[in-house]
Amino acid sequence: MHRLEELLLHKVKTMKRLAGLLVIVSSLFVTSFSVDNDGVPPSFLEEDSVWVDSVFNTLSPQDRIAQLFMVAAYSNKGLTHVASIKKLIQDYKIGGLIFFQGGPVRQAMLTNEYQQLSKTPLLISIDAEWGLAMRLDSTVKFPHQMALGAIQNDSLIYKMGAEIARQCRRLGMHVNLAPVVDINNNPLNPVIGTRSFGENKYNVARKALMYMHGMQDNFVMANAKHFPGHGDTDSDSHKTLPIVSASRERLDSLELYPFKALMKEGLASVMVAHLYIPSLGTKTNQASTLTKEVVTDLLKNDLKFKGLVFTDALNMKGVSKYYEPGRADVEALLAGNDVLLFSGDVPLAIKQIEEAIKMGSITQQEVDNRCKKILLAKKWAGLDTLQAISRNNLVEDLNTIESDVLNRSLTQASLTVLRNKNNLLPLKRLDTLSIASVSLGIADETIFQKTLSKYNTVDHFSISKNASKEAFNELINKLENYNLVIIQLNNTSSRPYKRFGLTNNVVDALNSIVKEYRTVVSVSQSPYILSKLSDVHLADAIIMSYEENAYSELYSAQAIFGGLGVDGKLPVTVNDKFKEGEGDTLIANRLGYDIPEKVGVNSTMLKPIDSIVNKSIQDKVFPGCQILVAKGGNVIYSRSFGYHTYDSAISVKSNDLYDIASITKIMATTPSLMKLVDDGKVELDKYLCDYLPMVKDTDKENISLREMMTHQAGLKSWIPLWKFAMEDGKYKDSIFDTSRSVEYPKRVAHNLFIHSTYEDSIFQFILDSPTKEKGNYLYSDLGYYFLNKIIEAETYVPENRFVQKYFYAPLGLSTMGYLPKNRFDLDRIVPTEMDTVFRKQLVHGDVHDPGAAMLGGVGGHAGVFSNANDIAVMMQMYLNKGVYGGKRYLDSSTVVEFTKCQYCKANRRAIGFDRPAKKGDPSPVCGCVSYLSFGHAGFTGTLAWADPEHDLIYIFLSNRVHPSAKDNQLSKRGIRTEIQELIYQAVN
């Protein structure tokens, strides 16, 4: 059968078997796994031997010995090293290479050279427990096995094994010296530690099985290590010979359990550790690798393992400290090993093995059998049809978006909540929290802290772990005005013998804070670090993410606020405060932040958005903008472009505020009315006269709220109210003043304040305006002047205070609100128009709409400022039918009623919300949206849209009115809808 056909057939068999594998592995959760010796032999032993025999017959007795050697190779060393490897290949015909440090392109080039020189194709391996990045630059680093041990969805580990196998194959490698199946039950272990899945033998076996099958189903040999178990040691076999003092019975029931489980399922290879284990017959100063009782008697005879047996590196001090190069190789071979890894001197070792054969210590037949087994492995790996490694797009192929998605998923799934007093997490009642975040260890603001700020106002503090005691005390003193402190432990180490990189000041500061404050502690390190933090258990919440990297910071911060779910379990026991198997479950209840592919969206198809926006900025359609896309409850695209103005002085940032104009209607006035409906204070089919005495005896009195909010009340579309306050281009007497006072309390613009009585005049102008026949759609802002008054009348507070109390503050909307100048510096607020007619100045920090400005900046139709993120939160609350962050803000039936079309034959509008037009009619959005979608656009160049059918949110904020609102190229060119079309194409 052709090799490609073999591979395809194997894939089909693999997919069928995987479902059964998941059932088998899941059975390991609670009960023991049958690990009798009648396991599945490694699949490579079933290979057709024709090629093997043909190659074997070309090998001399010395060549067959040489096939047992796997030599260390590097792609970051000079020509001398390369020449030495080539000499071993050409002159001694070694069987394989294990690559260590270097880079993928250099390694590919060298592998091609070495394979071309070799008489027999080389078996290539790598030590890539957490991916190729363990050895190579420019490659993917997956989480260490301790983090994987916390994961409850073991299929993710299968996927990781499969992905690592894909990367190995792309780089011409056939063996990955993984997984580590050591049970780490010694917190002081200096060499295994986070390389282990944990201390629970069933959990270790489950995870290791998935890792193994993921690789071997994709034609990369797994290698279980370090037999018979390196977990219960407190010394490093790289530096000395560690002692394992456990009894044979303990080893058999605990340490050997995962090895047996993998052997039963077809494990291809095992690595024997350098250990002194008296109960297994090892002698003083003789490593288990060199001990026949361990390798032959226990592994091969008792456990009936038929796969390849690798030594651990023979240059490690656990062996080389007691045996000279050459002699160590002979002893390893006599013990029963098949593959001699990292020999100190191959020529000498071959010579001494030949002497051992002559002396009768080992037979040539035994060597030949091991050689044939290695050749069978080469045949299984496809080396009978060896092809050169292509260097084209190699780095890109090793760093795919799919591997990044998997990496993120693994990190997210490993998160473990070790404390959660009174269900503090995810954080609730954000309006009651005054939050400080403290980075202990790094002086710069971290990804963790920046992510926290997406959810609420958080004041950030940070300090280097080497700062003085006085600096730590000064920082702690700054926390006295906060009722919640979130601590991020940074700049630590996985080395227990170096106290995990902790300093006395860091430990003292953490202990002091958790004793005095309500505290959340985020730890991104080996869980054993908790043993060095004597009072950390006093924290109200502790979240463990196992490793310090960008993903652990991103996801830990999100978990604290409910941006993602958490179900990890602690894989080891630290002390009596933190025990194996512990971990609370958190349910996601707020927006998360991730890459598009995490929710099945093609990020490549979103890239043209950049070109559209940059061309628009270049053409001066708008000076800058924010764009946000959320899918499935996750923000997957959030970018800021350009500058506040065309002078390019201030670049747009994600936390800058835009005047969102008429989006105010659905961010403030509509949700306020929805709440009043829920509270029974307002009915949509009652009339204006039922709520506002001012409209009685006018043609506005019998307008219902439903009619008004769907824009078919017959109200005039717009009135230039500012013109009534001016004459011949000048302000009328007594209406405005240049300074605030009791008589002129409301700010219109810089140095421009309006008389306290003029609001009455504004409403009189509206009441005097003509009204057309009801029932025909005509968009109008005028109704929202009345709605603003109704909210104030029914709640006894201005609309800005009402929405702040009942929506913005509890939702954690740190930017959204009226009157932004009262809360933010001007360099955070994006300017709008250069108003040469009314305000005669650049409108900056004040509402652009003149009518809302004359009301002091708080209008029912305009006045709210926000960034894109906060608008997305409100839109997600609507998509959730009134629920967000575990709190119900609006009744679900109310949200459904307000967001559905009301008079659908000739009016697309919902109550307060805009909706897509029918096919052929002008629409605020692209034709790709579902008819269930809703949102609103704003005059300043803004759009907020939610689509329940696609679970999709699109936010576009710009100041297209700068410097002049006259030429609306944003609308004429259809830029917002063009971007929206790209988003839907990517989603679909």
JSON list of N, CA and C in Angstrom, two decimals, residues 784-844:
[
{"chain": "A", "resi": 784, "resn": "TYR", "atom": "N", "xyz": [-37.71, 62.55, 22.68]},
{"chain": "A", "resi": 784, "resn": "TYR", "atom": "CA", "xyz": [-36.76, 62.21, 23.74]},
{"chain": "A", "resi": 784, "resn": "TYR", "atom": "C", "xyz": [-36.53, 63.36, 24.70]},
{"chain": "A", "resi": 785, "resn": "TYR", "atom": "N", "xyz": [-36.90, 64.60, 24.29]},
{"chain": "A", "resi": 785, "resn": "TYR", "atom": "CA", "xyz": [-36.91, 65.70, 25.25]},
{"chain": "A", "resi": 785, "resn": "TYR", "atom": "C", "xyz": [-37.98, 65.42, 26.32]},
{"chain": "A", "resi": 786, "resn": "PHE", "atom": "N", "xyz": [-39.13, 64.92, 25.86]},
{"chain": "A", "resi": 786, "resn": "PHE", "atom": "CA", "xyz": [-40.21, 64.59, 26.79]},
{"chain": "A", "resi": 786, "resn": "PHE", "atom": "C", "xyz": [-39.85, 63.38, 27.65]},
{"chain": "A", "resi": 787, "resn": "LEU", "atom": "N", "xyz": [-39.22, 62.37, 27.05]},
{"chain": "A", "resi": 787, "resn": "LEU", "atom": "CA", "xyz": [-38.85, 61.18, 27.80]},
{"chain": "A", "resi": 787, "resn": "LEU", "atom": "C", "xyz": [-37.86, 61.51, 28.91]},
{"chain": "A", "resi": 788, "resn": "ASN", "atom": "N", "xyz": [-36.95, 62.43, 28.61]},
{"chain": "A", "resi": 788, "resn": "ASN", "atom": "CA", "xyz": [-36.01, 62.88, 29.63]},
{"chain": "A", "resi": 788, "resn": "ASN", "atom": "C", "xyz": [-36.75, 63.47, 30.84]},
{"chain": "A", "resi": 789, "resn": "LYS", "atom": "N", "xyz": [-37.80, 64.22, 30.55]},
{"chain": "A", "resi": 789, "resn": "LYS", "atom": "CA", "xyz": [-38.61, 64.82, 31.62]},
{"chain": "A", "resi": 789, "resn": "LYS", "atom": "C", "xyz": [-39.42, 63.76, 32.38]},
{"chain": "A", "resi": 790, "resn": "ILE", "atom": "N", "xyz": [-39.91, 62.74, 31.66]},
{"chain": "A", "resi": 790, "resn": "ILE", "atom": "CA", "xyz": [-40.68, 61.68, 32.31]},
{"chain": "A", "resi": 790, "resn": "ILE", "atom": "C", "xyz": [-39.79, 60.91, 33.29]},
{"chain": "A", "resi": 791, "resn": "ILE", "atom": "N", "xyz": [-38.57, 60.61, 32.88]},
{"chain": "A", "resi": 791, "resn": "ILE", "atom": "CA", "xyz": [-37.64, 59.89, 33.75]},
{"chain": "A", "resi": 791, "resn": "ILE", "atom": "C", "xyz": [-37.38, 60.70, 35.01]},
{"chain": "A", "resi": 792, "resn": "GLU", "atom": "N", "xyz": [-37.17, 61.98, 34.84]},
{"chain": "A", "resi": 792, "resn": "GLU", "atom": "CA", "xyz": [-36.91, 62.83, 36.00]},
{"chain": "A", "resi": 792, "resn": "GLU", "atom": "C", "xyz": [-38.14, 62.92, 36.90]},
{"chain": "A", "resi": 793, "resn": "ALA", "atom": "N", "xyz": [-39.33, 62.99, 36.28]},
{"chain": "A", "resi": 793, "resn": "ALA", "atom": "CA", "xyz": [-40.56, 63.12, 37.07]},
{"chain": "A", "resi": 793, "resn": "ALA", "atom": "C", "xyz": [-40.86, 61.84, 37.85]},
{"chain": "A", "resi": 794, "resn": "GLU", "atom": "N", "xyz": [-40.57, 60.70, 37.26]},
{"chain": "A", "resi": 794, "resn": "GLU", "atom": "CA", "xyz": [-40.91, 59.42, 37.89]},
{"chain": "A", "resi": 794, "resn": "GLU", "atom": "C", "xyz": [-39.84, 58.94, 38.88]},
{"chain": "A", "resi": 795, "resn": "THR", "atom": "N", "xyz": [-38.62, 59.42, 38.74]},
{"chain": "A", "resi": 795, "resn": "THR", "atom": "CA", "xyz": [-37.53, 58.94, 39.60]},
{"chain": "A", "resi": 795, "resn": "THR", "atom": "C", "xyz": [-37.05, 59.99, 40.59]},
{"chain": "A", "resi": 796, "resn": "TYR", "atom": "N", "xyz": [-37.46, 61.24, 40.35]},
{"chain": "A", "resi": 796, "resn": "TYR", "atom": "CA", "xyz": [-37.09, 62.37, 41.23]},
{"chain": "A", "resi": 796, "resn": "TYR", "atom": "C", "xyz": [-35.58, 62.68, 41.16]},
{"chain": "A", "resi": 797, "resn": "VAL", "atom": "N", "xyz": [-34.91, 62.19, 40.15]},
{"chain": "A", "resi": 797, "resn": "VAL", "atom": "CA", "xyz": [-33.50, 62.54, 39.92]},
{"chain": "A", "resi": 797, "resn": "VAL", "atom": "C", "xyz": [-33.30, 62.78, 38.43]},
{"chain": "A", "resi": 798, "resn": "PRO", "atom": "N", "xyz": [-32.31, 63.56, 38.04]},
{"chain": "A", "resi": 798, "resn": "PRO", "atom": "CA", "xyz": [-32.02, 63.75, 36.62]},
{"chain": "A", "resi": 798, "resn": "PRO", "atom": "C", "xyz": [-31.64, 62.42, 35.96]},
{"chain": "A", "resi": 799, "resn": "GLU", "atom": "N", "xyz": [-31.86, 62.35, 34.67]},
{"chain": "A", "resi": 799, "resn": "GLU", "atom": "CA", "xyz": [-31.61, 61.11, 33.93]},
{"chain": "A", "resi": 799, "resn": "GLU", "atom": "C", "xyz": [-30.17, 60.64, 34.08]},
{"chain": "A", "resi": 800, "resn": "ASN", "atom": "N", "xyz": [-29.20, 61.55, 34.08]},
{"chain": "A", "resi": 800, "resn": "ASN", "atom": "CA", "xyz": [-27.80, 61.15, 34.19]},
{"chain": "A", "resi": 800, "resn": "ASN", "atom": "C", "xyz": [-27.52, 60.42, 35.49]},
{"chain": "A", "resi": 801, "resn": "ARG", "atom": "N", "xyz": [-28.15, 60.87, 36.57]},
{"chain": "A", "resi": 801, "resn": "ARG", "atom": "CA", "xyz": [-27.93, 60.21, 37.87]},
{"chain": "A", "resi": 801, "resn": "ARG", "atom": "C", "xyz": [-28.68, 58.88, 37.94]},
{"chain": "A", "resi": 802, "resn": "PHE", "atom": "N", "xyz": [-29.82, 58.82, 37.31]},
{"chain": "A", "resi": 802, "resn": "PHE", "atom": "CA", "xyz": [-30.60, 57.58, 37.34]},
{"chain": "A", "resi": 802, "resn": "PHE", "atom": "C", "xyz": [-29.86, 56.46, 36.61]},
{"chain": "A", "resi": 803, "resn": "VAL", "atom": "N", "xyz": [-29.40, 56.72, 35.38]},
{"chain": "A", "resi": 803, "resn": "VAL", "atom": "CA", "xyz": [-28.72, 55.64, 34.63]},
{"chain": "A", "resi": 803, "resn": "VAL", "atom": "C", "xyz": [-27.38, 55.30, 35.26]},
{"chain": "A", "resi": 804, "resn": "GLN", "atom": "N", "xyz": [-26.74, 56.28, 35.87]},
{"chain": "A", "resi": 804, "resn": "GLN", "atom": "CA", "xyz": [-25.48, 55.99, 36.54]},
{"chain": "A", "resi": 804, "resn": "GLN", "atom": "C", "xyz": [-25.69, 55.02, 37.70]},
{"chain": "A", "resi": 805, "resn": "LYS", "atom": "N", "xyz": [-26.75, 55.24, 38.45]},
{"chain": "A", "resi": 805, "resn": "LYS", "atom": "CA", "xyz": [-27.01, 54.42, 39.63]},
{"chain": "A", "resi": 805, "resn": "LYS", "atom": "C", "xyz": [-27.49, 53.02, 39.27]},
{"chain": "A", "resi": 806, "resn": "TYR", "atom": "N", "xyz": [-28.40, 52.93, 38.31]},
{"chain": "A", "resi": 806, "resn": "TYR", "atom": "CA", "xyz": [-29.05, 51.64, 38.05]},
{"chain": "A", "resi": 806, "resn": "TYR", "atom": "C", "xyz": [-28.40, 50.85, 36.91]},
{"chain": "A", "resi": 807, "resn": "PHE", "atom": "N", "xyz": [-27.55, 51.47, 36.12]},
{"chain": "A", "resi": 807, "resn": "PHE", "atom": "CA", "xyz": [-26.93, 50.74, 35.01]},
{"chain": "A", "resi": 807, "resn": "PHE", "atom": "C", "xyz": [-25.41, 50.90, 34.97]},
{"chain": "A", "resi": 808, "resn": "TYR", "atom": "N", "xyz": [-24.92, 52.11, 34.79]},
{"chain": "A", "resi": 808, "resn": "TYR", "atom": "CA", "xyz": [-23.50, 52.28, 34.53]},
{"chain": "A", "resi": 808, "resn": "TYR", "atom": "C", "xyz": [-22.62, 51.81, 35.68]},
{"chain": "A", "resi": 809, "resn": "ALA", "atom": "N", "xyz": [-22.92, 52.23, 36.90]},
{"chain": "A", "resi": 809, "resn": "ALA", "atom": "CA", "xyz": [-22.07, 51.85, 38.03]},
{"chain": "A", "resi": 809, "resn": "ALA", "atom": "C", "xyz": [-22.12, 50.35, 38.31]},
{"chain": "A", "resi": 810, "resn": "PRO", "atom": "N", "xyz": [-23.29, 49.74, 38.44]},
{"chain": "A", "resi": 810, "resn": "PRO", "atom": "CA", "xyz": [-23.29, 48.29, 38.71]},
{"chain": "A", "resi": 810, "resn": "PRO", "atom": "C", "xyz": [-22.75, 47.46, 37.55]},
{"chain": "A", "resi": 811, "resn": "LEU", "atom": "N", "xyz": [-22.86, 47.94, 36.34]},
{"chain": "A", "resi": 811, "resn": "LEU", "atom": "CA", "xyz": [-22.31, 47.23, 35.19]},
{"chain": "A", "resi": 811, "resn": "LEU", "atom": "C", "xyz": [-20.79, 47.40, 35.06]},
{"chain": "A", "resi": 812, "resn": "GLY", "atom": "N", "xyz": [-20.23, 48.34, 35.82]},
{"chain": "A", "resi": 812, "resn": "GLY", "atom": "CA", "xyz": [-18.79, 48.58, 35.75]},
{"chain": "A", "resi": 812, "resn": "GLY", "atom": "C", "xyz": [-18.38, 49.41, 34.55]},
{"chain": "A", "resi": 813, "resn": "LEU", "atom": "N", "xyz": [-19.30, 50.24, 34.05]},
{"chain": "A", "resi": 813, "resn": "LEU", "atom": "CA", "xyz": [-19.00, 51.06, 32.87]},
{"chain": "A", "resi": 813, "resn": "LEU", "atom": "C", "xyz": [-18.24, 52.30, 33.30]},
{"chain": "A", "resi": 814, "resn": "SER", "atom": "N", "xyz": [-16.94, 52.21, 33.26]},
{"chain": "A", "resi": 814, "resn": "SER", "atom": "CA", "xyz": [-16.09, 53.26, 33.83]},
{"chain": "A", "resi": 814, "resn": "SER", "atom": "C", "xyz": [-16.00, 54.50, 32.97]},
{"chain": "A", "resi": 815, "resn": "THR", "atom": "N", "xyz": [-16.34, 54.39, 31.68]},
{"chain": "A", "resi": 815, "resn": "THR", "atom": "CA", "xyz": [-16.26, 55.57, 30.81]},
{"chain": "A", "resi": 815, "resn": "THR", "atom": "C", "xyz": [-17.63, 56.13, 30.48]},
{"chain": "A", "resi": 816, "resn": "MET", "atom": "N", "xyz": [-18.65, 55.31, 30.41]},
{"chain": "A", "resi": 816, "resn": "MET", "atom": "CA", "xyz": [-19.95, 55.75, 29.93]},
{"chain": "A", "resi": 816, "resn": "MET", "atom": "C", "xyz": [-20.62, 56.70, 30.91]},
{"chain": "A", "resi": 817, "resn": "GLY", "atom": "N", "xyz": [-21.20, 57.76, 30.36]},
{"chain": "A", "resi": 817, "resn": "GLY", "atom": "CA", "xyz": [-21.94, 58.69, 31.19]},
{"chain": "A", "resi": 817, "resn": "GLY", "atom": "C", "xyz": [-22.06, 60.05, 30.55]},
{"chain": "A", "resi": 818, "resn": "TYR", "atom": "N", "xyz": [-22.89, 60.86, 31.15]},
{"chain": "A", "resi": 818, "resn": "TYR", "atom": "CA", "xyz": [-23.04, 62.26, 30.74]},
{"chain": "A", "resi": 818, "resn": "TYR", "atom": "C", "xyz": [-21.92, 63.09, 31.37]},
{"chain": "A", "resi": 819, "resn": "LEU", "atom": "N", "xyz": [-21.77, 64.31, 30.86]},
{"chain": "A", "resi": 819, "resn": "LEU", "atom": "CA", "xyz": [-20.88, 65.32, 31.44]},
{"chain": "A", "resi": 819, "resn": "LEU", "atom": "C", "xyz": [-19.47, 64.77, 31.66]},
{"chain": "A", "resi": 820, "resn": "PRO", "atom": "N", "xyz": [-18.79, 64.36, 30.63]},
{"chain": "A", "resi": 820, "resn": "PRO", "atom": "CA", "xyz": [-17.49, 63.70, 30.80]},
{"chain": "A", "resi": 820, "resn": "PRO", "atom": "C", "xyz": [-16.41, 64.60, 31.39]},
{"chain": "A", "resi": 821, "resn": "LYS", "atom": "N", "xyz": [-16.52, 65.91, 31.18]},
{"chain": "A", "resi": 821, "resn": "LYS", "atom": "CA", "xyz": [-15.51, 66.82, 31.72]},
{"chain": "A", "resi": 821, "resn": "LYS", "atom": "C", "xyz": [-15.46, 66.78, 33.24]},
{"chain": "A", "resi": 822, "resn": "ASN", "atom": "N", "xyz": [-16.55, 66.37, 33.85]},
{"chain": "A", "resi": 822, "resn": "ASN", "atom": "CA", "xyz": [-16.58, 66.28, 35.30]},
{"chain": "A", "resi": 822, "resn": "ASN", "atom": "C", "xyz": [-15.81, 65.07, 35.82]},
{"chain": "A", "resi": 823, "resn": "ARG", "atom": "N", "xyz": [-15.45, 64.14, 34.92]},
{"chain": "A", "resi": 823, "resn": "ARG", "atom": "CA", "xyz": [-14.84, 62.88, 35.34]},
{"chain": "A", "resi": 823, "resn": "ARG", "atom": "C", "xyz": [-13.49, 62.59, 34.71]},
{"chain": "A", "resi": 824, "resn": "PHE", "atom": "N", "xyz": [-13.20, 63.21, 33.56]},
{"chain": "A", "resi": 824, "resn": "PHE", "atom": "CA", "xyz": [-12.00, 62.86, 32.82]},
{"chain": "A", "resi": 824, "resn": "PHE", "atom": "C", "xyz": [-11.25, 64.09, 32.33]},
{"chain": "A", "resi": 825, "resn": "ASP", "atom": "N", "xyz": [-9.95, 63.92, 32.15]},
{"chain": "A", "resi": 825, "resn": "ASP", "atom": "CA", "xyz": [-9.14, 64.97, 31.53]},
{"chain": "A", "resi": 825, "resn": "ASP", "atom": "C", "xyz": [-9.53, 65.09, 30.06]},
{"chain": "A", "resi": 826, "resn": "LEU", "atom": "N", "xyz": [-9.32, 66.27, 29.51]},
{"chain": "A", "resi": 826, "resn": "LEU", "atom": "CA", "xyz": [-9.71, 66.50, 28.12]},
{"chain": "A", "resi": 826, "resn": "LEU", "atom": "C", "xyz": [-8.95, 65.62, 27.14]},
{"chain": "A", "resi": 827, "resn": "ASP", "atom": "N", "xyz": [-7.73, 65.20, 27.49]},
{"chain": "A", "resi": 827, "resn": "ASP", "atom": "CA", "xyz": [-6.98, 64.38, 26.54]},
{"chain": "A", "resi": 827, "resn": "ASP", "atom": "C", "xyz": [-7.52, 62.95, 26.45]},
{"chain": "A", "resi": 828, "resn": "ARG", "atom": "N", "xyz": [-8.52, 62.62, 27.29]},
{"chain": "A", "resi": 828, "resn": "ARG", "atom": "CA", "xyz": [-9.22, 61.33, 27.18]},
{"chain": "A", "resi": 828, "resn": "ARG", "atom": "C", "xyz": [-10.50, 61.47, 26.34]},
{"chain": "A", "resi": 829, "resn": "ILE", "atom": "N", "xyz": [-10.93, 62.70, 26.10]},
{"chain": "A", "resi": 829, "resn": "ILE", "atom": "CA", "xyz": [-12.21, 62.94, 25.42]},
{"chain": "A", "resi": 829, "resn": "ILE", "atom": "C", "xyz": [-11.94, 63.42, 23.99]},
{"chain": "A", "resi": 830, "resn": "VAL", "atom": "N", "xyz": [-12.52, 62.75, 23.03]},
{"chain": "A", "resi": 830, "resn": "VAL", "atom": "CA", "xyz": [-12.28, 63.08, 21.62]},
{"chain": "A", "resi": 830, "resn": "VAL", "atom": "C", "xyz": [-13.15, 64.27, 21.24]},
{"chain": "A", "resi": 831, "resn": "PRO", "atom": "N", "xyz": [-12.57, 65.35, 20.67]},
{"chain": "A", "resi": 831, "resn": "PRO", "atom": "CA", "xyz": [-13.35, 66.53, 20.27]},
{"chain": "A", "resi": 831, "resn": "PRO", "atom": "C", "xyz": [-14.30, 66.22, 19.11]},
{"chain": "A", "resi": 832, "resn": "THR", "atom": "N", "xyz": [-15.30, 67.07, 18.95]},
{"chain": "A", "resi": 832, "resn": "THR", "atom": "CA", "xyz": [-16.20, 66.91, 17.81]},
{"chain": "A", "resi": 832, "resn": "THR", "atom": "C", "xyz": [-16.03, 68.10, 16.85]},
{"chain": "A", "resi": 833, "resn": "GLU", "atom": "N", "xyz": [-17.07, 68.88, 16.66]},
{"chain": "A", "resi": 833, "resn": "GLU", "atom": "CA", "xyz": [-17.05, 69.87, 15.58]},
{"chain": "A", "resi": 833, "resn": "GLU", "atom": "C", "xyz": [-16.44, 71.21, 16.01]},
{"chain": "A", "resi": 834, "resn": "MET", "atom": "N", "xyz": [-15.84, 71.88, 15.03]},
{"chain": "A", "resi": 834, "resn": "MET", "atom": "CA", "xyz": [-15.47, 73.28, 15.20]},
{"chain": "A", "resi": 834, "resn": "MET", "atom": "C", "xyz": [-16.72, 74.09, 14.87]},
{"chain": "A", "resi": 835, "resn": "ASP", "atom": "N", "xyz": [-17.47, 74.43, 15.90]},
{"chain": "A", "resi": 835, "resn": "ASP", "atom": "CA", "xyz": [-18.77, 75.10, 15.74]},
{"chain": "A", "resi": 835, "resn": "ASP", "atom": "C", "xyz": [-18.54, 76.60, 15.53]},
{"chain": "A", "resi": 836, "resn": "THR", "atom": "N", "xyz": [-18.71, 77.07, 14.32]},
{"chain": "A", "resi": 836, "resn": "THR", "atom": "CA", "xyz": [-18.46, 78.48, 14.01]},
{"chain": "A", "resi": 836, "resn": "THR", "atom": "C", "xyz": [-19.72, 79.33, 14.09]},
{"chain": "A", "resi": 837, "resn": "VAL", "atom": "N", "xyz": [-20.86, 78.66, 14.29]},
{"chain": "A", "resi": 837, "resn": "VAL", "atom": "CA", "xyz": [-22.14, 79.38, 14.22]},
{"chain": "A", "resi": 837, "resn": "VAL", "atom": "C", "xyz": [-22.74, 79.62, 15.60]},
{"chain": "A", "resi": 838, "resn": "PHE", "atom": "N", "xyz": [-22.84, 78.55, 16.40]},
{"chain": "A", "resi": 838, "resn": "PHE", "atom": "CA", "xyz": [-23.52, 78.67, 17.70]},
{"chain": "A", "resi": 838, "resn": "PHE", "atom": "C", "xyz": [-22.51, 78.88, 18.83]},
{"chain": "A", "resi": 839, "resn": "ARG", "atom": "N", "xyz": [-21.67, 77.89, 19.09]},
{"chain": "A", "resi": 839, "resn": "ARG", "atom": "CA", "xyz": [-20.77, 77.99, 20.23]},
{"chain": "A", "resi": 839, "resn": "ARG", "atom": "C", "xyz": [-19.48, 78.72, 19.91]},
{"chain": "A", "resi": 840, "resn": "LYS", "atom": "N", "xyz": [-19.17, 78.85, 18.62]},
{"chain": "A", "resi": 840, "resn": "LYS", "atom": "CA", "xyz": [-18.02, 79.62, 18.14]},
{"chain": "A", "resi": 840, "resn": "LYS", "atom": "C", "xyz": [-16.70, 79.12, 18.75]},
{"chain": "A", "resi": 841, "resn": "GLN", "atom": "N", "xyz": [-16.55, 77.81, 18.78]},
{"chain": "A", "resi": 841, "resn": "GLN", "atom": "CA", "xyz": [-15.36, 77.19, 19.35]},
{"chain": "A", "resi": 841, "resn": "GLN", "atom": "C", "xyz": [-15.34, 75.71, 18.97]},
{"chain": "A", "resi": 842, "resn": "LEU", "atom": "N", "xyz": [-14.22, 75.06, 19.23]},
{"chain": "A", "resi": 842, "resn": "LEU", "atom": "CA", "xyz": [-14.14, 73.62, 19.09]},
{"chain": "A", "resi": 842, "resn": "LEU", "atom": "C", "xyz": [-14.93, 72.99, 20.24]},
{"chain": "A", "resi": 843, "resn": "VAL", "atom": "N", "xyz": [-15.88, 72.13, 19.90]},
{"chain": "A", "resi": 843, "resn": "VAL", "atom": "CA", "xyz": [-16.67, 71.45, 20.93]},
{"chain": "A", "resi": 843, "resn": "VAL", "atom": "C", "xyz": [-15.84, 70.28, 21.46]},
{"chain": "A", "resi": 844, "resn": "HIS", "atom": "N", "xyz": [-15.44, 70.41, 22.70]},
{"chain": "A", "resi": 844, "resn": "HIS", "atom": "CA", "xyz": [-14.50, 69.44, 23.28]},
{"chain": "A", "resi": 844, "resn": "HIS", "atom": "C", "xyz": [-14.87, 69.18, 24.74]}
]
